[in-house]
Short mmCIF file of C-alpha atoms in Angstrom, two decimals:
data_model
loop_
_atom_site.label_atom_id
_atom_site.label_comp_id
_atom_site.label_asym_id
_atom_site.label_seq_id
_atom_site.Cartn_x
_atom_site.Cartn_y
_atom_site.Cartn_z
CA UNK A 32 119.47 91.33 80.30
CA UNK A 33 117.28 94.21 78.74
CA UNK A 34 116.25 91.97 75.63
CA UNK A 35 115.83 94.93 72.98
CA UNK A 36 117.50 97.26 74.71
CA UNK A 37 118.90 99.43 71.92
CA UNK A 38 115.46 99.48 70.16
CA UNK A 39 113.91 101.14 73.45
CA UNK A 40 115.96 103.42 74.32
CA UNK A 41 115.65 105.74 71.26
CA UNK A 42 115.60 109.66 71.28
CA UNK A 43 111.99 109.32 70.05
CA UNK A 44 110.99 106.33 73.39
CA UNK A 45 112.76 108.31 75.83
CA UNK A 46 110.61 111.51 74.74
CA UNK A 47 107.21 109.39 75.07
CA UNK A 48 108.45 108.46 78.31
CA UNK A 49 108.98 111.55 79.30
CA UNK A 50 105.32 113.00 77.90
CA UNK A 51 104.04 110.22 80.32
CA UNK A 52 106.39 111.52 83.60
CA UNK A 53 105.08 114.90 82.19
CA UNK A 54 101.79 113.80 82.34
CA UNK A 55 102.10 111.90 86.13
CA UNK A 56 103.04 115.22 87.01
CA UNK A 57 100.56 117.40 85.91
CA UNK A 58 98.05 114.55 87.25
CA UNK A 59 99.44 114.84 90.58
CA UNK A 60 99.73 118.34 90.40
CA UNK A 61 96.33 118.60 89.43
CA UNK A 62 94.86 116.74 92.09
CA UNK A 63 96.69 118.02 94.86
CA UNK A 64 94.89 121.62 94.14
CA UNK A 65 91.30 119.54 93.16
CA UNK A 66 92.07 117.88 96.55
CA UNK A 67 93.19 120.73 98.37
CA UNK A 68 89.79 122.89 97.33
CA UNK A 69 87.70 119.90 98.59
CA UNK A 70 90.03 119.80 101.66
CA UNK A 71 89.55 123.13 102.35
CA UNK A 72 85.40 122.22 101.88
CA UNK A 73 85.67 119.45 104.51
CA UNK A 74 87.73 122.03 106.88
CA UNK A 75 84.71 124.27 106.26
CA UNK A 76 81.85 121.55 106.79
CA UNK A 77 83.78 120.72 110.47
CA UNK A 78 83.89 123.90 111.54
CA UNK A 79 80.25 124.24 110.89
CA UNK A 80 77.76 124.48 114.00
CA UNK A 81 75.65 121.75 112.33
CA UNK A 82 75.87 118.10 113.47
CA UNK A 83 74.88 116.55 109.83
CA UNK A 84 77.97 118.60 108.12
CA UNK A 85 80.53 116.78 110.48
CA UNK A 86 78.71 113.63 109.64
CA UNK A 87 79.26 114.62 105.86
CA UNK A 88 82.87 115.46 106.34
CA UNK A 89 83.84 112.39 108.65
CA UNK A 90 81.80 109.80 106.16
CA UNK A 91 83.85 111.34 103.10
CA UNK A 92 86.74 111.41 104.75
CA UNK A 93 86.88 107.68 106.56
CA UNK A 94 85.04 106.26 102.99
CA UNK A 95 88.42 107.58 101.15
CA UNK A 96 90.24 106.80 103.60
CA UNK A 97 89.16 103.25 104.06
CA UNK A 98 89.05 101.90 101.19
CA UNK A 99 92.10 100.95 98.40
CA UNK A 100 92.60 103.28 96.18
CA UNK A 101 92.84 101.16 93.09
CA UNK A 102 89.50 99.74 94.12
CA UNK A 103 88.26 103.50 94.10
CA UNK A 104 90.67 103.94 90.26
CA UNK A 105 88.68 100.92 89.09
CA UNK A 106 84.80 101.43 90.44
CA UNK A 107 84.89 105.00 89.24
CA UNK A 108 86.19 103.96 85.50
CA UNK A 109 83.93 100.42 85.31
CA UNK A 110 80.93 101.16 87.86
CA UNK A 111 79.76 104.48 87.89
CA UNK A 112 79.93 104.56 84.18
CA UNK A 113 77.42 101.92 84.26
CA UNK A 114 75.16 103.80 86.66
CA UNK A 115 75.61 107.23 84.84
CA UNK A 116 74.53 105.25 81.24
CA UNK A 117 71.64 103.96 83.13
CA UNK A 118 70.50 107.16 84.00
CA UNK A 119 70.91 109.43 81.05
CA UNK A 120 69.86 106.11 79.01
CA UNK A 121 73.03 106.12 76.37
CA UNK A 122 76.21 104.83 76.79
CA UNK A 123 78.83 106.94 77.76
CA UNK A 124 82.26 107.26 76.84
CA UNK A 125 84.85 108.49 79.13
CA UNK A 126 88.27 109.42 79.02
CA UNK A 127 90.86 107.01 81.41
CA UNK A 128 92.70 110.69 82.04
CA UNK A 129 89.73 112.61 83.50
CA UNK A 130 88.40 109.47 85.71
CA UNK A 131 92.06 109.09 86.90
CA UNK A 132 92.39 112.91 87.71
CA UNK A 133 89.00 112.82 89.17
CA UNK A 134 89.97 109.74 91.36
CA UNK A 135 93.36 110.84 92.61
CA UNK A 136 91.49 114.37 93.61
CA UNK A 137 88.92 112.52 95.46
CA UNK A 138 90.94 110.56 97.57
CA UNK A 139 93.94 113.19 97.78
CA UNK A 140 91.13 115.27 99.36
CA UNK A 141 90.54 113.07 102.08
CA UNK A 142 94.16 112.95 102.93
CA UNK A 143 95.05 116.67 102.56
CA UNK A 144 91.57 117.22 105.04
CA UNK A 145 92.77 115.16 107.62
CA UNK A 146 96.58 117.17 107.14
CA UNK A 147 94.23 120.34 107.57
CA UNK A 148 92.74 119.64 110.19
CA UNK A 149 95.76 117.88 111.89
CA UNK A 150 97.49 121.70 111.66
CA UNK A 151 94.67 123.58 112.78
CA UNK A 152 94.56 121.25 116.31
CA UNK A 153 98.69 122.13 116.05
CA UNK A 154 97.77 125.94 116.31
CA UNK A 155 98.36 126.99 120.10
CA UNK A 156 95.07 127.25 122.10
CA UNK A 157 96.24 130.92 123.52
CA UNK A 158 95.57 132.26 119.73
CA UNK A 159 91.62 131.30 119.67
CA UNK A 160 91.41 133.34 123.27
CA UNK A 161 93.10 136.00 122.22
CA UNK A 162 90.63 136.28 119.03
CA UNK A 163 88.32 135.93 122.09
CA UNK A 164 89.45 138.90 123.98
CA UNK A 165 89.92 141.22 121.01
CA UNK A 166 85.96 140.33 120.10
CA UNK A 167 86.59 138.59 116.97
CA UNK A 168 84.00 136.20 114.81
CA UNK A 169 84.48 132.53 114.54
CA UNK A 170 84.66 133.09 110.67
CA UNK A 171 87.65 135.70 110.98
CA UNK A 172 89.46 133.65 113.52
CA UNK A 173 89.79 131.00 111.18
CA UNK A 174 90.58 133.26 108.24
CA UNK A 175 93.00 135.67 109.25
CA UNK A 176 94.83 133.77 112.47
CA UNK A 177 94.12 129.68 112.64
CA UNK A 178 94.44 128.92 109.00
CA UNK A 179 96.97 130.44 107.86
CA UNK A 180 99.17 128.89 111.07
CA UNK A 181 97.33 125.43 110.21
CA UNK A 182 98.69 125.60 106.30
CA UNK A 183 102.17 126.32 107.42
CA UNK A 184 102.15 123.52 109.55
CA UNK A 185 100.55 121.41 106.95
CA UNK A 186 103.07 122.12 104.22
CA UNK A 187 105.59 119.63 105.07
CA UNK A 188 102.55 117.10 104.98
CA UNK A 189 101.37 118.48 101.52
CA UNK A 190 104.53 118.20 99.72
CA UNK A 191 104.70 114.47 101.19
CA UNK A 192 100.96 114.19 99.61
CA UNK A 193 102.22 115.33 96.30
CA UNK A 194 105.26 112.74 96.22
CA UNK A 195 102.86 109.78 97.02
CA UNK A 196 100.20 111.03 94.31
CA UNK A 197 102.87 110.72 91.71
CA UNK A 198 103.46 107.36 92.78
CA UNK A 199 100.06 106.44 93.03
CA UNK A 200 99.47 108.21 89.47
CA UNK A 201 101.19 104.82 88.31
CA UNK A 202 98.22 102.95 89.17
CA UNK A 203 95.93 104.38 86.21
CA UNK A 204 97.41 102.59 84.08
CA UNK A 205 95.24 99.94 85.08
CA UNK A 206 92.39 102.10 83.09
CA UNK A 207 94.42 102.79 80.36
CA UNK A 208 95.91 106.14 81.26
CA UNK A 209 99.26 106.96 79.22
CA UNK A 210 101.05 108.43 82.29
CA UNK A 211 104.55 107.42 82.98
CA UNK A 212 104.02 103.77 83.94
CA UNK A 213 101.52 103.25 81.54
CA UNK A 214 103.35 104.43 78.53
CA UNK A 215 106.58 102.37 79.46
CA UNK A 216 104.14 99.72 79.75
CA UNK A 217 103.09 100.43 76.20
CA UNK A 218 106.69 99.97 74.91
CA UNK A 219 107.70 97.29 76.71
CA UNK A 220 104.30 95.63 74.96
CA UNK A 221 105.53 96.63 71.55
CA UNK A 222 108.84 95.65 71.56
CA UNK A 223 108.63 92.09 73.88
CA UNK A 224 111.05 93.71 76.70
CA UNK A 225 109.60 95.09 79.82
CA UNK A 226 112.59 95.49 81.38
CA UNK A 227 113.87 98.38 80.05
CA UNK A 228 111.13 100.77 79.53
CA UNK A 229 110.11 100.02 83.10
CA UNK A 230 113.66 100.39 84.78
CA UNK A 231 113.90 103.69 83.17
CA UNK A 232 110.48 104.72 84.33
CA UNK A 233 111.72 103.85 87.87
CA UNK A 234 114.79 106.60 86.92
CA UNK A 235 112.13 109.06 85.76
CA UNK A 236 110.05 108.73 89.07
CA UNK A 237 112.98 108.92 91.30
CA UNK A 238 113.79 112.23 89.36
CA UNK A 239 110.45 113.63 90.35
CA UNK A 240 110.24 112.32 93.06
CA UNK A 241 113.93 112.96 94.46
CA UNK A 242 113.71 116.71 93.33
CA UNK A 243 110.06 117.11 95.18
CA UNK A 244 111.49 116.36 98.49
CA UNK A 245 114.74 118.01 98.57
CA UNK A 246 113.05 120.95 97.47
CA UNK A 247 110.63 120.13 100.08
CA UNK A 248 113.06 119.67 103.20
CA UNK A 249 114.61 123.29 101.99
CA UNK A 250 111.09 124.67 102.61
CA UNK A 251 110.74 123.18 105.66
CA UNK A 252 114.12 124.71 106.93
CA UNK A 253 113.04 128.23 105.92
CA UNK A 254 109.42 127.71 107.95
CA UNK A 255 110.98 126.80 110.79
CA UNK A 256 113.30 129.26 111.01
CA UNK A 257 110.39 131.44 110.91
CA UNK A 258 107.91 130.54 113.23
CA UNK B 72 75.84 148.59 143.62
CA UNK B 73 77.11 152.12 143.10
CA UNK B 74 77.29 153.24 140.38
CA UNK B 75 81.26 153.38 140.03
CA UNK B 76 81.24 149.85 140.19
CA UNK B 77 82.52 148.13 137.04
CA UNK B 78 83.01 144.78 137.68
CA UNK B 79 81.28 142.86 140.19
CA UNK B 80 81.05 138.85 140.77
CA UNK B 81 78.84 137.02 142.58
CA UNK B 82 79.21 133.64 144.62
CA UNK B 83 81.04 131.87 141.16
CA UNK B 84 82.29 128.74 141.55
CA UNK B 85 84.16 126.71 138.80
CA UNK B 86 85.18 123.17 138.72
CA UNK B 87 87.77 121.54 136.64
CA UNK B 88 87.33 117.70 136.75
CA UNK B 89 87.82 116.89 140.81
CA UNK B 90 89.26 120.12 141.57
CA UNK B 91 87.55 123.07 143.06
CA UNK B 92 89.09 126.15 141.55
CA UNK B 93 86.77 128.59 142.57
CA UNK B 94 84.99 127.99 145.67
CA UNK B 95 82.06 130.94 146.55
CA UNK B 96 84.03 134.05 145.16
CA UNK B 97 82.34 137.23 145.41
CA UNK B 98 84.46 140.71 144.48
CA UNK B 99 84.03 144.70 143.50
CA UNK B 100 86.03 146.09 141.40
CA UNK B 101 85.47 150.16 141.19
CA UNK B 102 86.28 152.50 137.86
CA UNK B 103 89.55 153.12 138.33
CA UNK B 104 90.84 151.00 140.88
CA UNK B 105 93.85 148.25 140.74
CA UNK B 106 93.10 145.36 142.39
CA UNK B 107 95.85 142.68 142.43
CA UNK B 108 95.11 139.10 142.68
CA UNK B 109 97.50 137.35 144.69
CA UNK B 110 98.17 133.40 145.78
CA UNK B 111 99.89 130.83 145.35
CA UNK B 112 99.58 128.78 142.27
CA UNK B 113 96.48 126.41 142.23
CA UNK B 114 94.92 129.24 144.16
CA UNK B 115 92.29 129.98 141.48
CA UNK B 116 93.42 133.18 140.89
CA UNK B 117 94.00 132.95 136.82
CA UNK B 118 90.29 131.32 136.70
CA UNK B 119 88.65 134.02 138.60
CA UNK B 120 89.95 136.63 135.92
CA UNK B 121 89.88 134.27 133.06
CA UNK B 122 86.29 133.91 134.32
CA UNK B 123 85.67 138.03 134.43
CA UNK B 124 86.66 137.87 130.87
CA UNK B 125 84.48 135.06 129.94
CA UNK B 126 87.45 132.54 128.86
CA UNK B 127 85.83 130.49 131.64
CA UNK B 128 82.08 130.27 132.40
CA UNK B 129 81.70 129.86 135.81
CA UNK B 130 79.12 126.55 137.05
CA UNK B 131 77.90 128.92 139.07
CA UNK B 132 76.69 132.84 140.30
CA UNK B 133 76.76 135.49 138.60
CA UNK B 134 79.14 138.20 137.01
CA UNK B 135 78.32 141.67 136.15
CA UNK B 136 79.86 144.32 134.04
CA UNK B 137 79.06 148.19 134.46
CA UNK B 138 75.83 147.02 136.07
CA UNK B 139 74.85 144.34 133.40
CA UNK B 140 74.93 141.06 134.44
CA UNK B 141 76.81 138.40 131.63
CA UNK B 142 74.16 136.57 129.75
CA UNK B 143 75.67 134.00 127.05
CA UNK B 144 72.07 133.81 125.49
CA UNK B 145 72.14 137.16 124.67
CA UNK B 146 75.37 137.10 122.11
CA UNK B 147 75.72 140.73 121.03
CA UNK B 148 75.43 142.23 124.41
CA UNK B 149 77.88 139.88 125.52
CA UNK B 150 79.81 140.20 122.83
CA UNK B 151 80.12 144.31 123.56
CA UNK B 152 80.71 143.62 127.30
CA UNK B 153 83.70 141.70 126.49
CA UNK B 154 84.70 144.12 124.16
CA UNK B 155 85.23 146.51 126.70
CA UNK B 156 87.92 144.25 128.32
CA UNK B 157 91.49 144.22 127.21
CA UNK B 158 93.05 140.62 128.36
CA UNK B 159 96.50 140.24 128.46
CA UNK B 160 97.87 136.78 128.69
CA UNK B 161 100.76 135.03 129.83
CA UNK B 162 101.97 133.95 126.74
CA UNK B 163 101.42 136.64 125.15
CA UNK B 164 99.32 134.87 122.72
CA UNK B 165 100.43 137.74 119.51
CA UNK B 166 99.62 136.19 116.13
CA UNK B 167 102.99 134.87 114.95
CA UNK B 168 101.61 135.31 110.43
CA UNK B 169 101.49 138.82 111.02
CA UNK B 170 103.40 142.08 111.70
CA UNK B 171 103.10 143.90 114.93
CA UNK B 172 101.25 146.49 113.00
CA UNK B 173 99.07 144.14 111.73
CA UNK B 174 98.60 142.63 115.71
CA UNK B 175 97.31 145.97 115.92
CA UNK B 176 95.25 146.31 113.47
CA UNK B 177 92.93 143.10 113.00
CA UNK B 178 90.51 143.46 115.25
CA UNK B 179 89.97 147.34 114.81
CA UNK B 180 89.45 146.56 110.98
CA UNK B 181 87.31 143.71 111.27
CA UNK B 182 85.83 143.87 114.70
CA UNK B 183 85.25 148.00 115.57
CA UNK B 184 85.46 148.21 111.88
CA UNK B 185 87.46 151.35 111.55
CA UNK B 186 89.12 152.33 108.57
CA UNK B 187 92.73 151.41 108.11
CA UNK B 188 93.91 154.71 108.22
CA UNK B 189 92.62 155.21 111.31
CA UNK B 190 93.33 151.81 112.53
CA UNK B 191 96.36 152.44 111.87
CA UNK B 192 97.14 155.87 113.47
CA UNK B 193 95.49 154.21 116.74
CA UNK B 194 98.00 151.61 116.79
CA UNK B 195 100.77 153.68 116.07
CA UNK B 196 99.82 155.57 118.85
CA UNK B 197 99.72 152.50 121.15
CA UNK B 198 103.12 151.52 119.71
CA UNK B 199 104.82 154.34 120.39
CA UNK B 200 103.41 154.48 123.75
CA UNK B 201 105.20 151.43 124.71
CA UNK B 202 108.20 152.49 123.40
CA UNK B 203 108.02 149.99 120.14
CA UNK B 204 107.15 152.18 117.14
CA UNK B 205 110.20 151.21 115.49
CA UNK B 206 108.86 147.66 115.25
CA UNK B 207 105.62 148.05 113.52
CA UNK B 208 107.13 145.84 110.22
CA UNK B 209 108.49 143.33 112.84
CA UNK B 210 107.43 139.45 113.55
CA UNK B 211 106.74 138.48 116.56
CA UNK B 212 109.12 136.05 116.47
CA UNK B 213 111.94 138.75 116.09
CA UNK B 214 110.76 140.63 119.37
CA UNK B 215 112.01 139.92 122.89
CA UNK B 216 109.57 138.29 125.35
CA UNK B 217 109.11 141.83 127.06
CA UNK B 218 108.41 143.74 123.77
CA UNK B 219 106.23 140.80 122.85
CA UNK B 220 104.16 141.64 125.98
CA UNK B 221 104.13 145.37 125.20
CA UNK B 222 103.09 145.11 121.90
CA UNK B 223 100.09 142.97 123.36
CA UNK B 224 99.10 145.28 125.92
CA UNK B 225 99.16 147.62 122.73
CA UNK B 226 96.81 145.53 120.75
CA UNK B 227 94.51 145.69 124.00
CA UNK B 228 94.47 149.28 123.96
CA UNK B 229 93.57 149.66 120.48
CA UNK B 230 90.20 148.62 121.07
CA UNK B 231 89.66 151.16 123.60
CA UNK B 232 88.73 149.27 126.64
CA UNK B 233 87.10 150.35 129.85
CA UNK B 234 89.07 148.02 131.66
CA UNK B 235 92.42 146.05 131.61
CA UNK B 236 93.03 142.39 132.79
CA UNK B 237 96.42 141.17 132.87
CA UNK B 238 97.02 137.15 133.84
CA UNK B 239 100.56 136.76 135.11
CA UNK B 240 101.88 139.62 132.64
CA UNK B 241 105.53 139.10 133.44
CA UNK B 242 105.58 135.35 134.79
CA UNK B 243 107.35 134.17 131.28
CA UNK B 244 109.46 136.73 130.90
CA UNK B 245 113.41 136.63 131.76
CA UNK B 246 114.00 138.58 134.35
CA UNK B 247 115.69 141.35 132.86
CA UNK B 248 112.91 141.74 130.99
CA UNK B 249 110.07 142.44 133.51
CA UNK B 250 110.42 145.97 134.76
CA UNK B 251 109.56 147.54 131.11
CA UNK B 252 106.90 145.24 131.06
CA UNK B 253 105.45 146.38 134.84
CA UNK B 254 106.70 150.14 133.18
CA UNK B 255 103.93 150.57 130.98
CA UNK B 256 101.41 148.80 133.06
CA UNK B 257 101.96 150.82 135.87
CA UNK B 258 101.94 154.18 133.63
CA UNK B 259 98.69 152.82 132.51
CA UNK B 260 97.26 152.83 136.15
CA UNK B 261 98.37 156.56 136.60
CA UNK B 262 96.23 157.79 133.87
CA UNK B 263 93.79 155.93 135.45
CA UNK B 264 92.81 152.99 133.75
CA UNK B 265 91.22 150.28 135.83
CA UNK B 266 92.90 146.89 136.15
CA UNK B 267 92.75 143.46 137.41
CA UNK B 268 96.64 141.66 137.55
CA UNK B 269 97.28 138.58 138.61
CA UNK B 270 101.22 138.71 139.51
CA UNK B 271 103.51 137.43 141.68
CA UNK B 272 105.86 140.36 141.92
CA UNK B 273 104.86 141.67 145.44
CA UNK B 274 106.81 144.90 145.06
CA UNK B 275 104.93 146.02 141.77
CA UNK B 276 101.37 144.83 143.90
CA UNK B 277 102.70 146.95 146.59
CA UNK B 278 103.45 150.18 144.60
CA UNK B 279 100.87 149.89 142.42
CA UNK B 280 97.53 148.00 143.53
CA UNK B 281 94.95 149.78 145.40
CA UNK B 282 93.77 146.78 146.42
CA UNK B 283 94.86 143.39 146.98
CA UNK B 284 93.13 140.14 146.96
CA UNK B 285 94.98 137.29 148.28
CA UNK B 286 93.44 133.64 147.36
CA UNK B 287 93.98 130.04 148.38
CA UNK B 288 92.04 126.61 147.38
CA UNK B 289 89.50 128.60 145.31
CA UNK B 290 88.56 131.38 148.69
CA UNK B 291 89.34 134.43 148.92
CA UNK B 292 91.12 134.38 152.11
CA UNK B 293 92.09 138.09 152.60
CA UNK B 294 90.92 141.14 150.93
CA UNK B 295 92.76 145.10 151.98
CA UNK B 296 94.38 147.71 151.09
CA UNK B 297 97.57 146.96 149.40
CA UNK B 298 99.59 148.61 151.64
CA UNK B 299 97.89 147.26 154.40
CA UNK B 300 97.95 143.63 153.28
CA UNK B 301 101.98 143.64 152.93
CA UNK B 302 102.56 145.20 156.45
CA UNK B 303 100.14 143.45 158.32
CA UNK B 304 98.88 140.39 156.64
CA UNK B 305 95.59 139.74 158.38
CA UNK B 306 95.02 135.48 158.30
CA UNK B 307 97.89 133.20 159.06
CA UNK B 308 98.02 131.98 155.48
CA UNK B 309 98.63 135.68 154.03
CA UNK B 310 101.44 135.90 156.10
CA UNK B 311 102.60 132.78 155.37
CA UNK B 312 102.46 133.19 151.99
CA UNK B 313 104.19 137.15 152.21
CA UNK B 314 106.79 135.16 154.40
CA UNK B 315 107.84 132.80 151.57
CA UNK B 316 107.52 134.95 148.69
CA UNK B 317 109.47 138.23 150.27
CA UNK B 318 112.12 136.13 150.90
CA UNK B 319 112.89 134.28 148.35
#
């Protein structure tokens, strides 16, 4: 069991680890707001009166949707690359950490629209007549009385979204991204023993992970006391 | 038309899938009259003032306010007609993220555009008239179901309307709860304000309509002078219906 076990689990191992759950955190953090600003722009393009924006909004969202997200980790770090070099006519050189943050925001955006939108069809029908009755615009409806109802209904999905994108944060280390998985990768590489850099990564995530949703279920408690 | 007329509605019918809720309606509502809408339920009666507000567009005829008939196509003088209509729902329908002040203010603000200040005296004023100043800071969710239903009648007034419509004011609320609802309404109708109700508490219609409507399968089947209608019911289904109801 754990073949170099004392050589891992150093003072100075257990701190990279942790720079690597520190940065699966801030990637997840960081895409659940990228993702939540281009949730909010889908929300916006579906409650336009133009056909072609819910066409825009339902392709993005059923694209992201549809298709692995590894796949989508992988074409935007090999592919696009490729494309981009093609067009500006040099090679380009990008960094595994960007293309993973822009990747996770991408497809956390697609997720967090459809959480959106899933709250704003929760909001009871009497509140859009009585912005009816009182005389008010479709644009302050939404502002001041349907979203804010659809966002505290989508919370409890939210938090869930930023559980599962510190999970799937794990999955740049295919491109090379020192987040927590990859950096216990990175040891286990160095010192011939897998086993124990990864099984304390698995401690680390649970941490995270663990904390996020009891946190989370307290929130959800206090909302529903208050609606 | 004369000239007191405020609302009047022409030969509307409305369909909802296979049912007929409004069948060839036609009524004339005067400035400051209180016409009751009465029927049992399916009767049509919440579509035909759903439809005077314009939460319902009728397939067919025509609906006029102070003399101008409804025309979707022209948005901002539809838009003001409506605005002269309070509504006052069931449900209440009072948005839950904000204070009852707040209730009160919105649509002054952003709709009448008013200044706070002001928006706020005017609701204050409202408030107090329905006996719930003290809960300006309040959620709804902290009210009872009858201060709920003040506090929207409240919002109503804030925008000054011309008119009231209430749809089944008191039919959610606990019983204990419905005479300080029917309270303010009915103080409301002494200072003159016209209004529409739909209710089924006969001995509110009977004090306090002028007129009363009584409807079945999308007709108007009886149309007279409240106090009329409850002593001597014209059609056999009025007094039917009065038969059930009185004595329940």
């Amino acid at each position: 069991m754990f073949p170099a076990f004392s050589k891992v689990v150093t003072l100075d191992n257990l701190f990279i680890l942790l720079k690597g759950a520190l940065l699966s955190l801030g990637l997840a953090a960081g895409s659940l707001l990228i993702g939540l600003a281009i949730a909010i722009l889908i929300a916006l393009l579906r409650f336009s009166t133009k056909k072609i924006c819910h066409i825009i909004a339902n392709i993005y969202v059923e694209f992201f949707r549809g298709t692995p997200m590894l796949v989508q980790i992988m074409y935007l770090f090999t592919v696009v690359p490729i494309v981009i070099s093609m067009i500006v006519g040099h090679r380009v050189r990008i960094n595994p950490v960007i293309v993973g943050l822009i990747a996770l925001s991408l497809n956390s955006g697609a997720y967090q629209a459809e959480y959106i939108r899933g709250g704003i069809n929760g909001v009871d029908k009497g509140q859009k007549e009585a912005c009816e009755t009182l005389g008010l615009s479709r644009t302050d409806m939404m502002r001041f009385v349907i979203l804010p109802q659809a966002f505290r209904l989508a919370i409890p999905s939210m938090v869930g979204e930023f559980v599962t994108l510190i999970k799937d944060s794990s999955l740049l280390m295919t491109i090379g991204a020192l987040e927590l998985f990859g950096q216990a990768n990175k040891i286990g590489n160095i010192y011939y023993d897998y086993m124990t850099p990864e099984t304390i990564s698995i401690f680390y995530y649970l941490i995270m992970t663990l904390t996020i949703s009891y946190f989370a279920r307290k929130l959800e408690k206090r909302l529903a006391r208050s609606v | 038309m004369s000239n007191t007329t405020m609302i009047k509605v022409e030969h509307i019918s409305k369909q909802f899938g296979s049912l007929k809720a409004l069948d060839d309606v036609s009524l004339e509502v005067s400035k400051g009259e209180i016409v009751c809408l009465l029927g049992p339920s399916g009767s049509g009666k919440s579509t035909l003032i759903r439809a005077i507000n314009g939460l319902e567009t009728p397939e067919s005829g025509k609906i006029y306010f102070e003399g101008e008939e409804y025309d979707k196509n022209n948005a901002a003088k539809y838009h003001q007609q409506r605005l002269k209509m309070g509504f006052v729902f069931q449900h209440f329908n009072l948005f839950p993220n904000m204070t009852v002040l707040e209730n009160l203010t919105l649509a002054q603000i952003r709709v009448k555009k008013v200044d706070e200040k002001q928006a706020k005296d005017t609701a204050m004023r409202y408030l107090t008239r329905v006996g719930l100043s003290d809960k300006r800071d309040e959620y709804p969710n902290k009210l009872s179901g009858g201060q709920k239903q003040r506090v929207a009648i409240a919002r109503s007034l804030c925008m000054n309307p011309d008119i009231m419509l209430f749809d089944e004011p008191t039919s959610a609320l606990d019983p204990e709860m419905v005479e300080e609802v029917l309270e303010v309404m009915q103080s409301l109708g002494k200072e003159g304000m016209t209004m529409i109700i739909v209710t089924h508490e006969m001995g509110f219609a009977r004090t306090v309509a002028d007129r009363v409507v009584f409807l079945e399968d999308g007709h108007i089947v009886e149309e007279n002078e409240a106090e009329a209608f409850f002593s001597h019911p014209q059609s056999e289904r009025a007094q039917l219906f009065l038969s059930k109801v009185m004595h329940q």
